[in-house]
Amino acid sequence: MKSIFNEGKKQNIAEVLASKDKRVALQQEIFAKYPNKALVDVHLNVPGPIKNNHYLEKLFNRGVNELEGKFKKDNFHYQLIKHLNKDTGSESFYVLDNNANDVKKVTTDFEDKTKLGRLFDTDVLIKGQSNAISRKDLGYPVRKCFLCNRPAKECSRSRRHSVSELQDYISKIYDEEFN
């Protein structure tokens, strides 16, 4: 199996942090225009210095199509506000009229119950709240690591798995989806 991480522009910590700052600024711009809507910020969890390339973009596009399908299935009216395809990764921003907790239930279902969803972060935010709605807020269990099924944050903080192990998993998912 071929690694999908052999191509792309390597990103350093400063570039990733600058991208996060721009994300927060864009979220605030969206809230200024849509103050009474739930905001969903969708991006891939990508380990290592390569955060985007044509393979990761294909995974991202297929995943957001699945998420949009879940919104449609549950009769949620959503609007894509912005899609970014940057070296630091692809990202899409949606606004929805629905209750933010209901939106979080749909995005959590996407993250937990679809093969591609496990690779995504789907943050649900509401204006005036400093943090995204969490799984804990809804009484859901913490997110699980896709390699060992322990709590994902625990594995991430302790660096239990190597970047190459995580990238191999993502490459395998790509291979299963597109080959």
GROMACS .gro file of N, CA and C in nm:
model
  537
    1MET      N    1   0.084  -0.118   0.000
    1MET     CA    2   0.000   0.000   0.000
    1MET      C    3   0.088   0.125   0.000
    2LYS      N    4   0.051   0.220  -0.083
    2LYS     CA    5   0.127   0.343  -0.098
    2LYS      C    6   0.085   0.446   0.007
    3SER      N    7   0.182   0.515   0.065
    3SER     CA    8   0.151   0.623   0.158
    3SER      C    9   0.101   0.743   0.080
    4ILE      N   10  -0.004   0.806   0.129
    4ILE     CA   11  -0.054   0.927   0.065
    4ILE      C   12   0.015   1.052   0.121
    5PHE      N   13   0.116   1.033   0.204
    5PHE     CA   14   0.184   1.145   0.268
    5PHE      C   15   0.322   1.172   0.209
    6ASN      N   16   0.349   1.119   0.091
    6ASN     CA   17   0.478   1.143   0.025
    6ASN      C   18   0.478   1.270  -0.057
    7GLU      N   19   0.363   1.335  -0.068
    7GLU     CA   20   0.350   1.457  -0.147
    7GLU      C   21   0.288   1.565  -0.061
    8GLY      N   22   0.320   1.689  -0.095
    8GLY     CA   23   0.262   1.803  -0.023
    8GLY      C   24   0.369   1.888   0.040
    9LYS      N   25   0.330   2.009   0.076
    9LYS     CA   26   0.422   2.104   0.138
    9LYS      C   27   0.421   2.084   0.289
   10LYS      N   28   0.538   2.054   0.345
   10LYS     CA   29   0.548   2.034   0.489
   10LYS      C   30   0.516   2.163   0.564
   11GLN      N   31   0.440   2.146   0.672
   11GLN     CA   32   0.401   2.260   0.755
   11GLN      C   33   0.474   2.253   0.889
   12ASN      N   34   0.513   2.369   0.939
   12ASN     CA   35   0.575   2.372   1.071
   12ASN      C   36   0.472   2.420   1.173
   13ILE      N   37   0.509   2.417   1.298
   13ILE     CA   38   0.418   2.454   1.406
   13ILE      C   39   0.367   2.597   1.390
   14ALA      N   40   0.455   2.689   1.352
   14ALA     CA   41   0.414   2.829   1.337
   14ALA      C   42   0.305   2.842   1.230
   15GLU      N   43   0.318   2.770   1.120
   15GLU     CA   44   0.217   2.776   1.013
   15GLU      C   45   0.084   2.716   1.060
   16VAL      N   46   0.091   2.607   1.133
   16VAL     CA   47  -0.032   2.544   1.184
   16VAL      C   48  -0.101   2.635   1.284
   17LEU      N   49  -0.024   2.698   1.374
   17LEU     CA   50  -0.083   2.788   1.473
   17LEU      C   51  -0.141   2.914   1.407
   18ALA      N   52  -0.073   2.966   1.306
   18ALA     CA   53  -0.125   3.083   1.233
   18ALA      C   54  -0.257   3.047   1.164
   19SER      N   55  -0.265   2.926   1.112
   19SER     CA   56  -0.389   2.880   1.048
   19SER      C   57  -0.502   2.872   1.149
   20LYS      N   58  -0.471   2.826   1.270
   20LYS     CA   59  -0.574   2.820   1.376
   20LYS      C   60  -0.622   2.960   1.413
   21ASP      N   61  -0.530   3.055   1.419
   21ASP     CA   62  -0.569   3.193   1.449
   21ASP      C   63  -0.661   3.248   1.340
   22LYS      N   64  -0.629   3.219   1.214
   22LYS     CA   65  -0.714   3.263   1.103
   22LYS      C   66  -0.850   3.196   1.109
   23ARG      N   67  -0.854   3.070   1.152
   23ARG     CA   68  -0.980   2.997   1.168
   23ARG      C   69  -1.070   3.069   1.267
   24VAL      N   70  -1.015   3.106   1.382
   24VAL     CA   71  -1.093   3.174   1.485
   24VAL      C   72  -1.143   3.309   1.432
   25ALA      N   73  -1.060   3.383   1.360
   25ALA     CA   74  -1.101   3.512   1.304
   25ALA      C   75  -1.215   3.492   1.203
   26LEU      N   76  -1.204   3.389   1.120
   26LEU     CA   77  -1.310   3.361   1.022
   26LEU      C   78  -1.439   3.320   1.092
   27GLN      N   79  -1.429   3.241   1.198
   27GLN     CA   80  -1.548   3.204   1.275
   27GLN      C   81  -1.618   3.330   1.327
   28GLN      N   82  -1.542   3.425   1.375
   28GLN     CA   83  -1.601   3.550   1.428
   28GLN      C   84  -1.667   3.630   1.315
   29GLU      N   85  -1.605   3.632   1.198
   29GLU     CA   86  -1.666   3.699   1.082
   29GLU      C   87  -1.800   3.634   1.046
   30ILE      N   88  -1.803   3.503   1.048
   30ILE     CA   89  -1.926   3.430   1.015
   30ILE      C   90  -2.033   3.460   1.118
   31PHE      N   91  -1.997   3.459   1.247
   31PHE     CA   92  -2.094   3.490   1.352
   31PHE      C   93  -2.147   3.633   1.340
   32ALA      N   94  -2.062   3.725   1.293
   32ALA     CA   95  -2.108   3.863   1.276
   32ALA      C   96  -2.220   3.869   1.171
   33LYS      N   97  -2.210   3.785   1.071
   33LYS     CA   98  -2.310   3.783   0.964
   33LYS      C   99  -2.429   3.692   0.996
   34TYR      N  100  -2.403   3.585   1.072
   34TYR     CA  101  -2.507   3.485   1.105
   34TYR      C  102  -2.509   3.462   1.256
   35PRO      N  103  -2.550   3.562   1.334
   35PRO     CA  104  -2.538   3.552   1.480
   35PRO      C  105  -2.628   3.448   1.547
   36ASN      N  106  -2.735   3.410   1.483
   36ASN     CA  107  -2.831   3.319   1.547
   36ASN      C  108  -2.828   3.178   1.490
   37LYS      N  109  -2.720   3.143   1.424
   37LYS     CA  110  -2.711   3.011   1.363
   37LYS      C  111  -2.601   2.929   1.430
   38ALA      N  112  -2.614   2.798   1.416
   38ALA     CA  113  -2.507   2.709   1.460
   38ALA      C  114  -2.400   2.708   1.351
   39LEU      N  115  -2.276   2.713   1.390
   39LEU     CA  116  -2.164   2.710   1.296
   39LEU      C  117  -2.094   2.576   1.309
   40VAL      N  118  -2.073   2.510   1.195
   40VAL     CA  119  -1.998   2.384   1.194
   40VAL      C  120  -1.870   2.407   1.116
   41ASP      N  121  -1.758   2.382   1.182
   41ASP     CA  122  -1.625   2.396   1.124
   41ASP      C  123  -1.571   2.255   1.105
   42VAL      N  124  -1.545   2.217   0.980
   42VAL     CA  125  -1.508   2.080   0.946
   42VAL      C  126  -1.366   2.077   0.891
   43HIS      N  127  -1.281   1.992   0.949
   43HIS     CA  128  -1.146   1.972   0.896
   43HIS      C  129  -1.097   1.831   0.931
   44LEU      N  130  -0.995   1.788   0.859
   44LEU     CA  131  -0.936   1.656   0.884
   44LEU      C  132  -0.838   1.663   1.000
   45ASN      N  133  -0.828   1.554   1.076
   45ASN     CA  134  -0.721   1.536   1.174
   45ASN      C  135  -0.606   1.469   1.101
   46VAL      N  136  -0.501   1.544   1.073
   46VAL     CA  137  -0.391   1.491   0.993
   46VAL      C  138  -0.262   1.497   1.074
   47PRO      N  139  -0.204   1.381   1.107
   47PRO     CA  140  -0.079   1.380   1.183
   47PRO      C  141   0.042   1.408   1.092
   48GLY      N  142   0.142   1.470   1.147
   48GLY     CA  143   0.266   1.492   1.073
   48GLY      C  144   0.269   1.625   1.001
   49PRO      N  145   0.378   1.651   0.931
   49PRO     CA  146   0.399   1.782   0.868
   49PRO      C  147   0.323   1.803   0.737
   50ILE      N  148   0.282   1.696   0.669
   50ILE     CA  149   0.203   1.711   0.546
   50ILE      C  150   0.056   1.715   0.587
   51LYS      N  151  -0.007   1.830   0.568
   51LYS     CA  152  -0.146   1.850   0.610
   51LYS      C  153  -0.244   1.849   0.493
   52ASN      N  154  -0.192   1.862   0.371
   52ASN     CA  155  -0.281   1.864   0.256
   52ASN      C  156  -0.206   1.825   0.129
   53ASN      N  157  -0.277   1.759   0.042
   53ASN     CA  158  -0.231   1.724  -0.092
   53ASN      C  159  -0.355   1.674  -0.167
   54HIS      N  160  -0.338   1.631  -0.291
   54HIS     CA  161  -0.457   1.591  -0.368
   54HIS      C  162  -0.525   1.467  -0.309
   55TYR      N  163  -0.453   1.380  -0.241
   55TYR     CA  164  -0.514   1.263  -0.177
   55TYR      C  165  -0.601   1.305  -0.059
   56LEU      N  166  -0.544   1.390   0.026
   56LEU     CA  167  -0.618   1.436   0.144
   56LEU      C  168  -0.738   1.521   0.102
   57GLU      N  169  -0.725   1.596  -0.005
   57GLU     CA  170  -0.838   1.675  -0.055
   57GLU      C  171  -0.951   1.582  -0.101
   58LYS      N  172  -0.915   1.471  -0.166
   58LYS     CA  173  -1.019   1.375  -0.208
   58LYS      C  174  -1.089   1.314  -0.086
   59LEU      N  175  -1.012   1.277   0.016
   59LEU     CA  176  -1.071   1.225   0.139
   59LEU      C  177  -1.163   1.330   0.202
   60PHE      N  178  -1.116   1.453   0.207
   60PHE     CA  179  -1.196   1.560   0.266
   60PHE      C  180  -1.327   1.577   0.190
   61ASN      N  181  -1.319   1.586   0.060
   61ASN     CA  182  -1.440   1.608  -0.021
   61ASN      C  183  -1.540   1.494  -0.005
   62ARG      N  184  -1.491   1.372  -0.005
   62ARG     CA  185  -1.582   1.259   0.014
   62ARG      C  186  -1.646   1.264   0.152
   63GLY      N  187  -1.566   1.297   0.253
   63GLY     CA  188  -1.619   1.305   0.389
   63GLY      C  189  -1.723   1.414   0.406
   64VAL      N  190  -1.698   1.534   0.352
   64VAL     CA  191  -1.798   1.640   0.367
   64VAL      C  192  -1.925   1.607   0.289
   65ASN      N  193  -1.912   1.534   0.179
   65ASN     CA  194  -2.032   1.489   0.108
   65ASN      C  195  -2.114   1.395   0.196
   66GLU      N  196  -2.047   1.307   0.269
   66GLU     CA  197  -2.117   1.217   0.363
   66GLU      C  198  -2.185   1.297   0.474
   67LEU      N  199  -2.114   1.396   0.528
   67LEU     CA  200  -2.172   1.479   0.634
   67LEU      C  201  -2.294   1.555   0.582
   68GLU      N  202  -2.282   1.614   0.463
   68GLU     CA  203  -2.397   1.684   0.405
   68GLU      C  204  -2.514   1.588   0.384
   69GLY      N  205  -2.483   1.464   0.347
   69GLY     CA  206  -2.589   1.363   0.333
   69GLY      C  207  -2.660   1.339   0.465
   70LYS      N  208  -2.586   1.338   0.575
   70LYS     CA  209  -2.647   1.321   0.707
   70LYS      C  210  -2.735   1.441   0.742
   71PHE      N  211  -2.688   1.562   0.709
   71PHE     CA  212  -2.771   1.681   0.732
   71PHE      C  213  -2.902   1.669   0.654
   72LYS      N  214  -2.893   1.630   0.528
   72LYS     CA  215  -3.012   1.618   0.444
   72LYS      C  216  -3.106   1.510   0.498
   73LYS      N  217  -3.049   1.397   0.537
   73LYS     CA  218  -3.130   1.286   0.588
   73LYS      C  219  -3.212   1.328   0.710
   74ASP      N  220  -3.151   1.412   0.794
   74ASP     CA  221  -3.219   1.460   0.915
   74ASP      C  222  -3.298   1.589   0.892
   75ASN      N  223  -3.314   1.626   0.764
   75ASN     CA  224  -3.389   1.746   0.725
   75ASN      C  225  -3.333   1.874   0.788
   76PHE      N  226  -3.201   1.882   0.798
   76PHE     CA  227  -3.136   2.003   0.846
   76PHE      C  228  -3.108   2.092   0.726
   77HIS      N  229  -3.141   2.218   0.737
   77HIS     CA  230  -3.109   2.313   0.631
   77HIS      C  231  -2.971   2.370   0.662
   78TYR      N  232  -2.877   2.345   0.573
   78TYR     CA  233  -2.740   2.394   0.595
   78TYR      C  234  -2.698   2.480   0.478
   79GLN      N  235  -2.602   2.565   0.505
   79GLN     CA  236  -2.547   2.651   0.400
   79GLN      C  237  -2.395   2.648   0.413
   80LEU      N  238  -2.327   2.611   0.305
   80LEU     CA  239  -2.181   2.618   0.302
   80LEU      C  240  -2.143   2.765   0.287
   81ILE      N  241  -2.071   2.817   0.384
   81ILE     CA  242  -2.032   2.958   0.383
   81ILE      C  243  -1.895   2.975   0.319
   82LYS      N  244  -1.804   2.885   0.350
   82LYS     CA  245  -1.667   2.900   0.300
   82LYS      C  246  -1.599   2.764   0.297
   83HIS      N  247  -1.523   2.741   0.190
   83HIS     CA  248  -1.436   2.623   0.181
   83HIS      C  249  -1.295   2.673   0.157
   84LEU      N  250  -1.202   2.626   0.235
   84LEU     CA  251  -1.061   2.662   0.221
   84LEU      C  252  -0.981   2.538   0.186
   85ASN      N  253  -0.891   2.552   0.091
   85ASN     CA  254  -0.800   2.444   0.055
   85ASN      C  255  -0.659   2.502   0.066
   86LYS      N  256  -0.602   2.488   0.186
   86LYS     CA  257  -0.473   2.549   0.217
   86LYS      C  258  -0.367   2.440   0.240
   87ASP      N  259  -0.243   2.480   0.242
   87ASP     CA  260  -0.136   2.386   0.272
   87ASP      C  261  -0.151   2.327   0.412
   88THR      N  262  -0.216   2.401   0.502
   88THR     CA  263  -0.238   2.353   0.639
   88THR      C  264  -0.362   2.264   0.648
   89GLY      N  265  -0.430   2.241   0.536
   89GLY     CA  266  -0.543   2.150   0.532
   89GLY      C  267  -0.668   2.213   0.474
   90SER      N  268  -0.758   2.126   0.432
   90SER     CA  269  -0.888   2.171   0.382
   90SER      C  270  -0.980   2.196   0.500
   91GLU      N  271  -1.072   2.289   0.481
   91GLU     CA  272  -1.165   2.322   0.587
   91GLU      C  273  -1.291   2.380   0.526
   92SER      N  274  -1.405   2.342   0.580
   92SER     CA  275  -1.533   2.398   0.536
   92SER      C  276  -1.611   2.449   0.656
   93PHE      N  277  -1.686   2.556   0.632
   93PHE     CA  278  -1.766   2.622   0.735
   93PHE      C  279  -1.911   2.625   0.690
   94TYR      N  280  -1.998   2.570   0.773
   94TYR     CA  281  -2.141   2.565   0.744
   94TYR      C  282  -2.216   2.640   0.852
   95VAL      N  283  -2.330   2.700   0.816
   95VAL     CA  284  -2.422   2.751   0.915
   95VAL      C  285  -2.554   2.675   0.901
   96LEU      N  286  -2.618   2.654   1.016
   96LEU     CA  287  -2.745   2.582   1.019
   96LEU      C  288  -2.841   2.655   1.112
   97ASP      N  289  -2.970   2.648   1.077
   97ASP     CA  290  -3.075   2.708   1.160
   97ASP      C  291  -3.109   2.619   1.280
   98ASN      N  292  -3.071   2.495   1.276
   98ASN     CA  293  -3.111   2.397   1.377
   98ASN      C  294  -3.044   2.424   1.512
   99ASN      N  295  -3.103   2.367   1.616
   99ASN     CA  296  -3.046   2.372   1.750
   99ASN      C  297  -2.904   2.314   1.747
  100ALA      N  298  -2.810   2.385   1.807
  100ALA     CA  299  -2.669   2.345   1.802
  100ALA      C  300  -2.647   2.206   1.864
  101ASN      N  301  -2.718   2.172   1.970
  101ASN     CA  302  -2.702   2.039   2.030
  101ASN      C  303  -2.748   1.930   1.934
  102ASP      N  304  -2.856   1.957   1.859
  102ASP     CA  305  -2.901   1.859   1.760
  102ASP      C  306  -2.799   1.845   1.647
  103VAL      N  307  -2.739   1.957   1.609
  103VAL     CA  308  -2.635   1.953   1.506
  103VAL      C  309  -2.516   1.872   1.556
  104LYS      N  310  -2.477   1.893   1.682
  104LYS     CA  311  -2.364   1.819   1.739
  104LYS      C  312  -2.392   1.669   1.741
  105LYS      N  313  -2.516   1.631   1.767
  105LYS     CA  314  -2.551   1.488   1.764
  105LYS      C  315  -2.527   1.430   1.626
  106VAL      N  316  -2.563   1.504   1.521
  106VAL     CA  317  -2.544   1.456   1.384
  106VAL      C  318  -2.394   1.449   1.351
  107THR      N  319  -2.319   1.552   1.389
  107THR     CA  320  -2.175   1.551   1.357
  107THR      C  321  -2.102   1.443   1.437
  108THR      N  322  -2.144   1.419   1.559
  108THR     CA  323  -2.082   1.312   1.639
  108THR      C  324  -2.113   1.176   1.577
  109ASP      N  325  -2.234   1.158   1.530
  109ASP     CA  326  -2.271   1.034   1.461
  109ASP      C  327  -2.184   1.015   1.337
  110PHE      N  328  -2.161   1.122   1.263
  110PHE     CA  329  -2.072   1.118   1.146
  110PHE      C  330  -1.931   1.077   1.188
  111GLU      N  331  -1.877   1.141   1.291
  111GLU     CA  332  -1.741   1.112   1.336
  111GLU      C  333  -1.725   0.969   1.386
  112ASP      N  334  -1.828   0.918   1.455
  112ASP     CA  335  -1.816   0.788   1.521
  112ASP      C  336  -1.860   0.669   1.436
  113LYS      N  337  -1.952   0.690   1.345
  113LYS     CA  338  -2.015   0.576   1.278
  113LYS      C  339  -1.987   0.565   1.130
  114THR      N  340  -1.899   0.651   1.078
  114THR     CA  341  -1.859   0.637   0.938
  114THR      C  342  -1.708   0.620   0.933
  115LYS      N  343  -1.663   0.544   0.836
  115LYS     CA  344  -1.519   0.518   0.824
  115LYS      C  345  -1.441   0.648   0.804
  116LEU      N  346  -1.489   0.734   0.717
  116LEU     CA  347  -1.419   0.860   0.693
  116LEU      C  348  -1.438   0.958   0.809
  117GLY      N  349  -1.552   0.955   0.872
  117GLY     CA  350  -1.579   1.048   0.982
  117GLY      C  351  -1.479   1.039   1.094
  118ARG      N  352  -1.421   0.923   1.112
  118ARG     CA  353  -1.321   0.906   1.218
  118ARG      C  354  -1.199   0.995   1.195
  119LEU      N  355  -1.178   1.036   1.069
  119LEU     CA  356  -1.063   1.120   1.035
  119LEU      C  357  -1.090   1.269   1.052
  120PHE      N  358  -1.215   1.305   1.080
  120PHE     CA  359  -1.257   1.444   1.081
  120PHE      C  360  -1.275   1.500   1.221
  121ASP      N  361  -1.263   1.631   1.228
  121ASP     CA  362  -1.304   1.710   1.342
  121ASP      C  363  -1.419   1.797   1.293
  122THR      N  364  -1.534   1.786   1.356
  122THR     CA  365  -1.649   1.867   1.319
  122THR      C  366  -1.691   1.946   1.442
  123ASP      N  367  -1.637   2.065   1.454
  123ASP     CA  368  -1.667   2.151   1.570
  123ASP      C  369  -1.798   2.224   1.546
  124VAL      N  370  -1.884   2.221   1.647
  124VAL     CA  371  -2.012   2.293   1.643
  124VAL      C  372  -2.002   2.407   1.744
  125LEU      N  373  -2.024   2.528   1.693
  125LEU     CA  374  -2.008   2.647   1.777
  125LEU      C  375  -2.135   2.733   1.772
  126ILE      N  376  -2.155   2.808   1.879
  126ILE     CA  377  -2.261   2.908   1.881
  126ILE      C  378  -2.201   3.040   1.928
  127LYS      N  379  -2.256   3.148   1.876
  127LYS     CA  380  -2.204   3.281   1.909
  127LYS      C  381  -2.210   3.305   2.060
  128GLY      N  382  -2.103   3.363   2.112
  128GLY     CA  383  -2.099   3.398   2.253
  128GLY      C  384  -2.045   3.288   2.343
  129GLN      N  385  -2.024   3.170   2.288
  129GLN     CA  386  -1.968   3.059   2.366
  129GLN      C  387  -1.823   3.042   2.324
  130SER      N  388  -1.732   3.042   2.419
  130SER     CA  389  -1.589   3.042   2.385
  130SER      C  390  -1.540   2.909   2.330
  131ASN      N  391  -1.604   2.800   2.366
  131ASN     CA  392  -1.561   2.669   2.318
  131ASN      C  393  -1.669   2.604   2.234
  132ALA      N  394  -1.626   2.510   2.152
  132ALA     CA  395  -1.722   2.431   2.074
  132ALA      C  396  -1.804   2.345   2.169
  133ILE      N  397  -1.922   2.307   2.124
  133ILE     CA  398  -2.004   2.214   2.203
  133ILE      C  399  -1.930   2.082   2.207
  134SER      N  400  -1.916   2.027   2.326
  134SER     CA  401  -1.838   1.903   2.339
  134SER      C  402  -1.929   1.781   2.347
  135ARG      N  403  -1.870   1.668   2.325
  135ARG     CA  404  -1.941   1.541   2.343
  135ARG      C  405  -1.990   1.529   2.487
  136LYS      N  406  -1.904   1.573   2.579
  136LYS     CA  407  -1.936   1.565   2.722
  136LYS      C  408  -2.062   1.646   2.753
  137ASP      N  409  -2.077   1.762   2.686
  137ASP     CA  410  -2.195   1.846   2.706
  137ASP      C  411  -2.324   1.768   2.677
  138LEU      N  412  -2.316   1.673   2.586
  138LEU     CA  413  -2.433   1.595   2.546
  138LEU      C  414  -2.439   1.458   2.613
  139GLY      N  415  -2.342   1.431   2.702
  139GLY     CA  416  -2.340   1.302   2.771
  139GLY      C  417  -2.284   1.189   2.687
  140TYR      N  418  -2.212   1.222   2.580
  140TYR     CA  419  -2.152   1.120   2.494
  140TYR      C  420  -2.012   1.084   2.544
  141PRO      N  421  -1.969   0.963   2.515
  141PRO     CA  422  -1.833   0.925   2.556
  141PRO      C  423  -1.728   1.002   2.475
  142VAL      N  424  -1.608   1.007   2.530
  142VAL     CA  425  -1.499   1.075   2.460
  142VAL      C  426  -1.469   1.004   2.329
  143ARG      N  427  -1.406   1.076   2.242
  143ARG     CA  428  -1.368   1.023   2.112
  143ARG      C  429  -1.260   0.916   2.129
  144LYS      N  430  -1.269   0.809   2.051
  144LYS     CA  431  -1.174   0.698   2.062
  144LYS      C  432  -1.065   0.709   1.955
  145CYS      N  433  -0.947   0.662   1.990
  145CYS     CA  434  -0.835   0.653   1.896
  145CYS      C  435  -0.872   0.551   1.788
  146PHE      N  436  -0.840   0.582   1.663
  146PHE     CA  437  -0.876   0.487   1.559
  146PHE      C  438  -0.779   0.371   1.549
  147LEU      N  439  -0.670   0.373   1.624
  147LEU     CA  440  -0.577   0.260   1.622
  147LEU      C  441  -0.600   0.162   1.737
  148CYS      N  442  -0.624   0.216   1.858
  148CYS     CA  443  -0.629   0.126   1.974
  148CYS      C  444  -0.759   0.136   2.054
  149ASN      N  445  -0.846   0.228   2.018
  149ASN     CA  446  -0.976   0.245   2.082
  149ASN      C  447  -0.970   0.304   2.223
  150ARG      N  448  -0.854   0.349   2.268
  150ARG     CA  449  -0.844   0.425   2.393
  150ARG      C  450  -0.894   0.567   2.365
  151PRO      N  451  -0.910   0.649   2.469
  151PRO     CA  452  -0.947   0.789   2.444
  151PRO      C  453  -0.843   0.857   2.352
  152ALA      N  454  -0.891   0.920   2.246
  152ALA     CA  455  -0.802   0.978   2.144
  152ALA      C  456  -0.708   1.082   2.203
  153LYS      N  457  -0.759   1.168   2.292
  153LYS     CA  458  -0.673   1.272   2.351
  153LYS      C  459  -0.561   1.211   2.433
  154GLU      N  460  -0.590   1.100   2.500
  154GLU     CA  461  -0.488   1.032   2.580
  154GLU      C  462  -0.374   0.984   2.489
  155CYS      N  463  -0.410   0.923   2.377
  155CYS     CA  464  -0.309   0.873   2.283
  155CYS      C  465  -0.231   0.989   2.221
  156SER      N  466  -0.302   1.096   2.188
  156SER     CA  467  -0.237   1.211   2.127
  156SER      C  468  -0.137   1.276   2.222
  157ARG      N  469  -0.180   1.300   2.345
  157ARG     CA  470  -0.092   1.366   2.443
  157ARG      C  471   0.031   1.282   2.476
  158SER      N  472   0.012   1.152   2.488
  158SER     CA  473   0.123   1.066   2.526
  158SER      C  474   0.206   1.021   2.405
  159ARG      N  475   0.158   1.057   2.286
  159ARG     CA  476   0.224   1.015   2.160
  159ARG      C  477   0.242   0.864   2.157
  160ARG      N  478   0.135   0.796   2.196
  160ARG     CA  479   0.134   0.650   2.203
  160ARG      C  480   0.164   0.587   2.067
  161HIS      N  481   0.117   0.651   1.960
  161HIS     CA  482   0.136   0.597   1.825
  161HIS      C  483   0.226   0.690   1.745
  162SER      N  484   0.309   0.633   1.663
  162SER     CA  485   0.398   0.715   1.581
  162SER      C  486   0.319   0.782   1.468
  163VAL      N  487   0.376   0.890   1.417
  163VAL     CA  488   0.315   0.959   1.304
  163VAL      C  489   0.299   0.862   1.187
  164SER      N  490   0.400   0.779   1.163
  164SER     CA  491   0.391   0.686   1.050
  164SER      C  492   0.279   0.583   1.069
  165GLU      N  493   0.256   0.538   1.193
  165GLU     CA  494   0.144   0.445   1.217
  165GLU      C  495   0.009   0.512   1.184
  166LEU      N  496  -0.005   0.636   1.228
  166LEU     CA  497  -0.130   0.709   1.203
  166LEU      C  498  -0.146   0.737   1.053
  167GLN      N  499  -0.038   0.776   0.989
  167GLN     CA  500  -0.044   0.801   0.845
  167GLN      C  501  -0.072   0.673   0.766
  168ASP      N  502  -0.018   0.563   0.811
  168ASP     CA  503  -0.047   0.434   0.745
  168ASP      C  504  -0.196   0.401   0.754
  169TYR      N  505  -0.256   0.429   0.869
  169TYR     CA  506  -0.400   0.405   0.886
  169TYR      C  507  -0.480   0.490   0.787
  170ILE      N  508  -0.445   0.618   0.778
  170ILE     CA  509  -0.516   0.709   0.687
  170ILE      C  510  -0.492   0.668   0.542
  171SER      N  511  -0.371   0.626   0.509
  171SER     CA  512  -0.342   0.579   0.373
  171SER      C  513  -0.425   0.455   0.341
  172LYS      N  514  -0.443   0.368   0.438
  172LYS     CA  515  -0.525   0.247   0.420
  172LYS      C  516  -0.671   0.286   0.393
  173ILE      N  517  -0.722   0.381   0.469
  173ILE     CA  518  -0.859   0.429   0.447
  173ILE      C  519  -0.871   0.485   0.304
  174TYR      N  520  -0.773   0.564   0.264
  174TYR     CA  521  -0.775   0.619   0.127
  174TYR      C  522  -0.779   0.506   0.025
  175ASP      N  523  -0.693   0.407   0.044
  175ASP     CA  524  -0.684   0.295  -0.049
  175ASP      C  525  -0.820   0.222  -0.057
  176GLU      N  526  -0.884   0.200   0.056
  176GLU     CA  527  -1.013   0.133   0.059
  176GLU      C  528  -1.123   0.215  -0.009
  177GLU      N  529  -1.116   0.346   0.006
  177GLU     CA  530  -1.218   0.434  -0.052
  177GLU      C  531  -1.202   0.456  -0.202
  178PHE      N  532  -1.077   0.462  -0.249
  178PHE     CA  533  -1.056   0.506  -0.387
  178PHE      C  534  -0.988   0.405  -0.479
  179ASN      N  535  -0.944   0.292  -0.425
  179ASN     CA  536  -0.878   0.192  -0.513
  179ASN      C  537  -0.952   0.061  -0.511
   0.00000   0.00000   0.00000
